[in-house]
Amino acid sequence: MTNATQVLVEQLAERFLKASKKLVTAESCTGGGLAENLTQLPGSS
């Protein structure tokens, strides 16, 4: 994961945690890339 992607994933995770929300993805064109990056964050899955 690039540094820019990591920063975005961390910001996204922080927003969801603060709002007590969960994120669900359904990917086709990205081949699971979004979920792959999100689950690299410790405690995300």
PDB file of N, CA and C in Angstrom:
ATOM      1  N   MET A   1       0.860  -1.161   0.000  1.00  0.00           N
ATOM      2  CA  MET A   1       0.000   0.000   0.000  1.00  0.00           C
ATOM      3  C   MET A   1       0.906   1.224   0.000  1.00  0.00           C
ATOM      4  N   THR A   2       0.585   2.181  -0.837  1.00  0.00           N
ATOM      5  CA  THR A   2       1.376   3.405  -0.880  1.00  0.00           C
ATOM      6  C   THR A   2       1.084   4.249   0.357  1.00  0.00           C
ATOM      7  N   ASN A   3       1.972   5.180   0.636  1.00  0.00           N
ATOM      8  CA  ASN A   3       1.795   6.050   1.794  1.00  0.00           C
ATOM      9  C   ASN A   3       0.499   6.852   1.687  1.00  0.00           C
ATOM     10  N   ALA A   4       0.205   7.360   0.499  1.00  0.00           N
ATOM     11  CA  ALA A   4      -1.027   8.138   0.302  1.00  0.00           C
ATOM     12  C   ALA A   4      -2.263   7.279   0.562  1.00  0.00           C
ATOM     13  N   THR A   5      -2.239   6.043   0.090  1.00  0.00           N
ATOM     14  CA  THR A   5      -3.363   5.132   0.317  1.00  0.00           C
ATOM     15  C   THR A   5      -3.500   4.823   1.798  1.00  0.00           C
ATOM     16  N   GLN A   6      -2.383   4.603   2.460  1.00  0.00           N
ATOM     17  CA  GLN A   6      -2.405   4.300   3.886  1.00  0.00           C
ATOM     18  C   GLN A   6      -3.018   5.457   4.677  1.00  0.00           C
ATOM     19  N   VAL A   7      -2.655   6.669   4.331  1.00  0.00           N
ATOM     20  CA  VAL A   7      -3.215   7.841   5.012  1.00  0.00           C
ATOM     21  C   VAL A   7      -4.728   7.898   4.818  1.00  0.00           C
ATOM     22  N   LEU A   8      -5.181   7.670   3.592  1.00  0.00           N
ATOM     23  CA  LEU A   8      -6.622   7.690   3.314  1.00  0.00           C
ATOM     24  C   LEU A   8      -7.363   6.594   4.076  1.00  0.00           C
ATOM     25  N   VAL A   9      -6.785   5.397   4.119  1.00  0.00           N
ATOM     26  CA  VAL A   9      -7.410   4.277   4.834  1.00  0.00           C
ATOM     27  C   VAL A   9      -7.503   4.601   6.325  1.00  0.00           C
ATOM     28  N   GLU A  10      -6.448   5.174   6.887  1.00  0.00           N
ATOM     29  CA  GLU A  10      -6.456   5.529   8.307  1.00  0.00           C
ATOM     30  C   GLU A  10      -7.500   6.610   8.600  1.00  0.00           C
ATOM     31  N   GLN A  11      -7.618   7.591   7.716  1.00  0.00           N
ATOM     32  CA  GLN A  11      -8.620   8.645   7.896  1.00  0.00           C
ATOM     33  C   GLN A  11     -10.032   8.073   7.806  1.00  0.00           C
ATOM     34  N   LEU A  12     -10.246   7.198   6.851  1.00  0.00           N
ATOM     35  CA  LEU A  12     -11.552   6.564   6.686  1.00  0.00           C
ATOM     36  C   LEU A  12     -11.911   5.745   7.922  1.00  0.00           C
ATOM     37  N   ALA A  13     -10.960   4.960   8.402  1.00  0.00           N
ATOM     38  CA  ALA A  13     -11.196   4.131   9.588  1.00  0.00           C
ATOM     39  C   ALA A  13     -11.515   4.993  10.804  1.00  0.00           C
ATOM     40  N   GLU A  14     -10.798   6.086  10.959  1.00  0.00           N
ATOM     41  CA  GLU A  14     -11.032   6.983  12.091  1.00  0.00           C
ATOM     42  C   GLU A  14     -12.452   7.560  12.055  1.00  0.00           C
ATOM     43  N   ARG A  15     -12.898   7.954  10.885  1.00  0.00           N
ATOM     44  CA  ARG A  15     -14.252   8.511  10.752  1.00  0.00           C
ATOM     45  C   ARG A  15     -15.322   7.471  11.081  1.00  0.00           C
ATOM     46  N   PHE A  16     -15.113   6.255  10.606  1.00  0.00           N
ATOM     47  CA  PHE A  16     -16.096   5.207  10.875  1.00  0.00           C
ATOM     48  C   PHE A  16     -16.107   4.834  12.352  1.00  0.00           C
ATOM     49  N   LEU A  17     -14.943   4.771  12.980  1.00  0.00           N
ATOM     50  CA  LEU A  17     -14.886   4.453  14.406  1.00  0.00           C
ATOM     51  C   LEU A  17     -15.564   5.531  15.240  1.00  0.00           C
ATOM     52  N   LYS A  18     -15.293   6.791  14.926  1.00  0.00           N
ATOM     53  CA  LYS A  18     -15.904   7.894  15.676  1.00  0.00           C
ATOM     54  C   LYS A  18     -17.422   7.891  15.541  1.00  0.00           C
ATOM     55  N   ALA A  19     -17.913   7.488  14.392  1.00  0.00           N
ATOM     56  CA  ALA A  19     -19.358   7.464  14.143  1.00  0.00           C
ATOM     57  C   ALA A  19     -19.994   6.132  14.540  1.00  0.00           C
ATOM     58  N   SER A  20     -19.190   5.206  15.062  1.00  0.00           N
ATOM     59  CA  SER A  20     -19.662   3.858  15.419  1.00  0.00           C
ATOM     60  C   SER A  20     -20.359   3.187  14.241  1.00  0.00           C
ATOM     61  N   LYS A  21     -19.759   3.315  13.076  1.00  0.00           N
ATOM     62  CA  LYS A  21     -20.308   2.740  11.848  1.00  0.00           C
ATOM     63  C   LYS A  21     -19.387   1.644  11.327  1.00  0.00           C
ATOM     64  N   LYS A  22     -19.925   0.793  10.471  1.00  0.00           N
ATOM     65  CA  LYS A  22     -19.164  -0.259   9.809  1.00  0.00           C
ATOM     66  C   LYS A  22     -19.161   0.007   8.318  1.00  0.00           C
ATOM     67  N   LEU A  23     -18.140  -0.478   7.648  1.00  0.00           N
ATOM     68  CA  LEU A  23     -18.013  -0.311   6.204  1.00  0.00           C
ATOM     69  C   LEU A  23     -18.106  -1.679   5.543  1.00  0.00           C
ATOM     70  N   VAL A  24     -18.958  -1.771   4.547  1.00  0.00           N
ATOM     71  CA  VAL A  24     -19.124  -2.998   3.775  1.00  0.00           C
ATOM     72  C   VAL A  24     -18.797  -2.670   2.331  1.00  0.00           C
ATOM     73  N   THR A  25     -18.038  -3.543   1.674  1.00  0.00           N
ATOM     74  CA  THR A  25     -17.708  -3.320   0.263  1.00  0.00           C
ATOM     75  C   THR A  25     -18.185  -4.497  -0.581  1.00  0.00           C
ATOM     76  N   ALA A  26     -18.527  -4.207  -1.803  1.00  0.00           N
ATOM     77  CA  ALA A  26     -18.850  -5.218  -2.810  1.00  0.00           C
ATOM     78  C   ALA A  26     -18.088  -4.785  -4.056  1.00  0.00           C
ATOM     79  N   GLU A  27     -17.037  -5.513  -4.378  1.00  0.00           N
ATOM     80  CA  GLU A  27     -16.136  -5.071  -5.436  1.00  0.00           C
ATOM     81  C   GLU A  27     -16.192  -5.976  -6.657  1.00  0.00           C
ATOM     82  N   SER A  28     -16.053  -5.369  -7.795  1.00  0.00           N
ATOM     83  CA  SER A  28     -15.975  -6.089  -9.056  1.00  0.00           C
ATOM     84  C   SER A  28     -14.776  -5.581  -9.843  1.00  0.00           C
ATOM     85  N   CYS A  29     -14.846  -4.336 -10.247  1.00  0.00           N
ATOM     86  CA  CYS A  29     -13.790  -3.755 -11.092  1.00  0.00           C
ATOM     87  C   CYS A  29     -12.451  -3.639 -10.376  1.00  0.00           C
ATOM     88  N   THR A  30     -12.477  -3.471  -9.057  1.00  0.00           N
ATOM     89  CA  THR A  30     -11.234  -3.295  -8.308  1.00  0.00           C
ATOM     90  C   THR A  30     -10.614  -4.616  -7.884  1.00  0.00           C
ATOM     91  N   GLY A  31     -11.295  -5.727  -8.115  1.00  0.00           N
ATOM     92  CA  GLY A  31     -10.743  -7.045  -7.811  1.00  0.00           C
ATOM     93  C   GLY A  31     -10.428  -7.268  -6.344  1.00  0.00           C
ATOM     94  N   GLY A  32     -11.136  -6.598  -5.465  1.00  0.00           N
ATOM     95  CA  GLY A  32     -10.895  -6.769  -4.035  1.00  0.00           C
ATOM     96  C   GLY A  32      -9.823  -5.853  -3.483  1.00  0.00           C
ATOM     97  N   GLY A  33      -9.323  -4.945  -4.292  1.00  0.00           N
ATOM     98  CA  GLY A  33      -8.237  -4.051  -3.875  1.00  0.00           C
ATOM     99  C   GLY A  33      -8.606  -3.144  -2.717  1.00  0.00           C
ATOM    100  N   LEU A  34      -9.831  -2.660  -2.706  1.00  0.00           N
ATOM    101  CA  LEU A  34     -10.264  -1.787  -1.613  1.00  0.00           C
ATOM    102  C   LEU A  34     -10.271  -2.558  -0.300  1.00  0.00           C
ATOM    103  N   ALA A  35     -10.895  -3.729  -0.300  1.00  0.00           N
ATOM    104  CA  ALA A  35     -10.938  -4.548   0.913  1.00  0.00           C
ATOM    105  C   ALA A  35      -9.533  -4.955   1.349  1.00  0.00           C
ATOM    106  N   GLU A  36      -8.667  -5.245   0.401  1.00  0.00           N
ATOM    107  CA  GLU A  36      -7.284  -5.609   0.731  1.00  0.00           C
ATOM    108  C   GLU A  36      -6.596  -4.484   1.493  1.00  0.00           C
ATOM    109  N   ASN A  37      -6.732  -3.271   1.003  1.00  0.00           N
ATOM    110  CA  ASN A  37      -6.098  -2.133   1.669  1.00  0.00           C
ATOM    111  C   ASN A  37      -6.718  -1.855   3.031  1.00  0.00           C
ATOM    112  N   LEU A  38      -8.025  -1.968   3.130  1.00  0.00           N
ATOM    113  CA  LEU A  38      -8.696  -1.707   4.402  1.00  0.00           C
ATOM    114  C   LEU A  38      -8.303  -2.725   5.465  1.00  0.00           C
ATOM    115  N   THR A  39      -8.174  -3.987   5.092  1.00  0.00           N
ATOM    116  CA  THR A  39      -7.868  -5.019   6.085  1.00  0.00           C
ATOM    117  C   THR A  39      -6.400  -5.055   6.481  1.00  0.00           C
ATOM    118  N   GLN A  40      -5.562  -4.282   5.836  1.00  0.00           N
ATOM    119  CA  GLN A  40      -4.164  -4.180   6.256  1.00  0.00           C
ATOM    120  C   GLN A  40      -4.015  -3.333   7.517  1.00  0.00           C
ATOM    121  N   LEU A  41      -5.045  -2.577   7.849  1.00  0.00           N
ATOM    122  CA  LEU A  41      -5.043  -1.756   9.055  1.00  0.00           C
ATOM    123  C   LEU A  41      -5.352  -2.659  10.249  1.00  0.00           C
ATOM    124  N   PRO A  42      -4.461  -2.720  11.239  1.00  0.00           N
ATOM    125  CA  PRO A  42      -4.685  -3.596  12.391  1.00  0.00           C
ATOM    126  C   PRO A  42      -6.032  -3.333  13.064  1.00  0.00           C
ATOM    127  N   GLY A  43      -6.755  -4.409  13.351  1.00  0.00           N
ATOM    128  CA  GLY A  43      -8.041  -4.322  14.021  1.00  0.00           C
ATOM    129  C   GLY A  43      -9.215  -4.009  13.118  1.00  0.00           C
ATOM    130  N   SER A  44      -8.981  -3.972  11.817  1.00  0.00           N
ATOM    131  CA  SER A  44     -10.046  -3.567  10.898  1.00  0.00           C
ATOM    132  C   SER A  44     -10.978  -4.698  10.483  1.00  0.00           C
ATOM    133  N   SER A  45     -10.546  -5.921  10.634  1.00  0.00           N
ATOM    134  CA  SER A  45     -11.410  -7.013  10.174  1.00  0.00           C
ATOM    135  C   SER A  45     -11.920  -7.846  11.330  1.00  0.00           C
TER     136      SER A  45
END
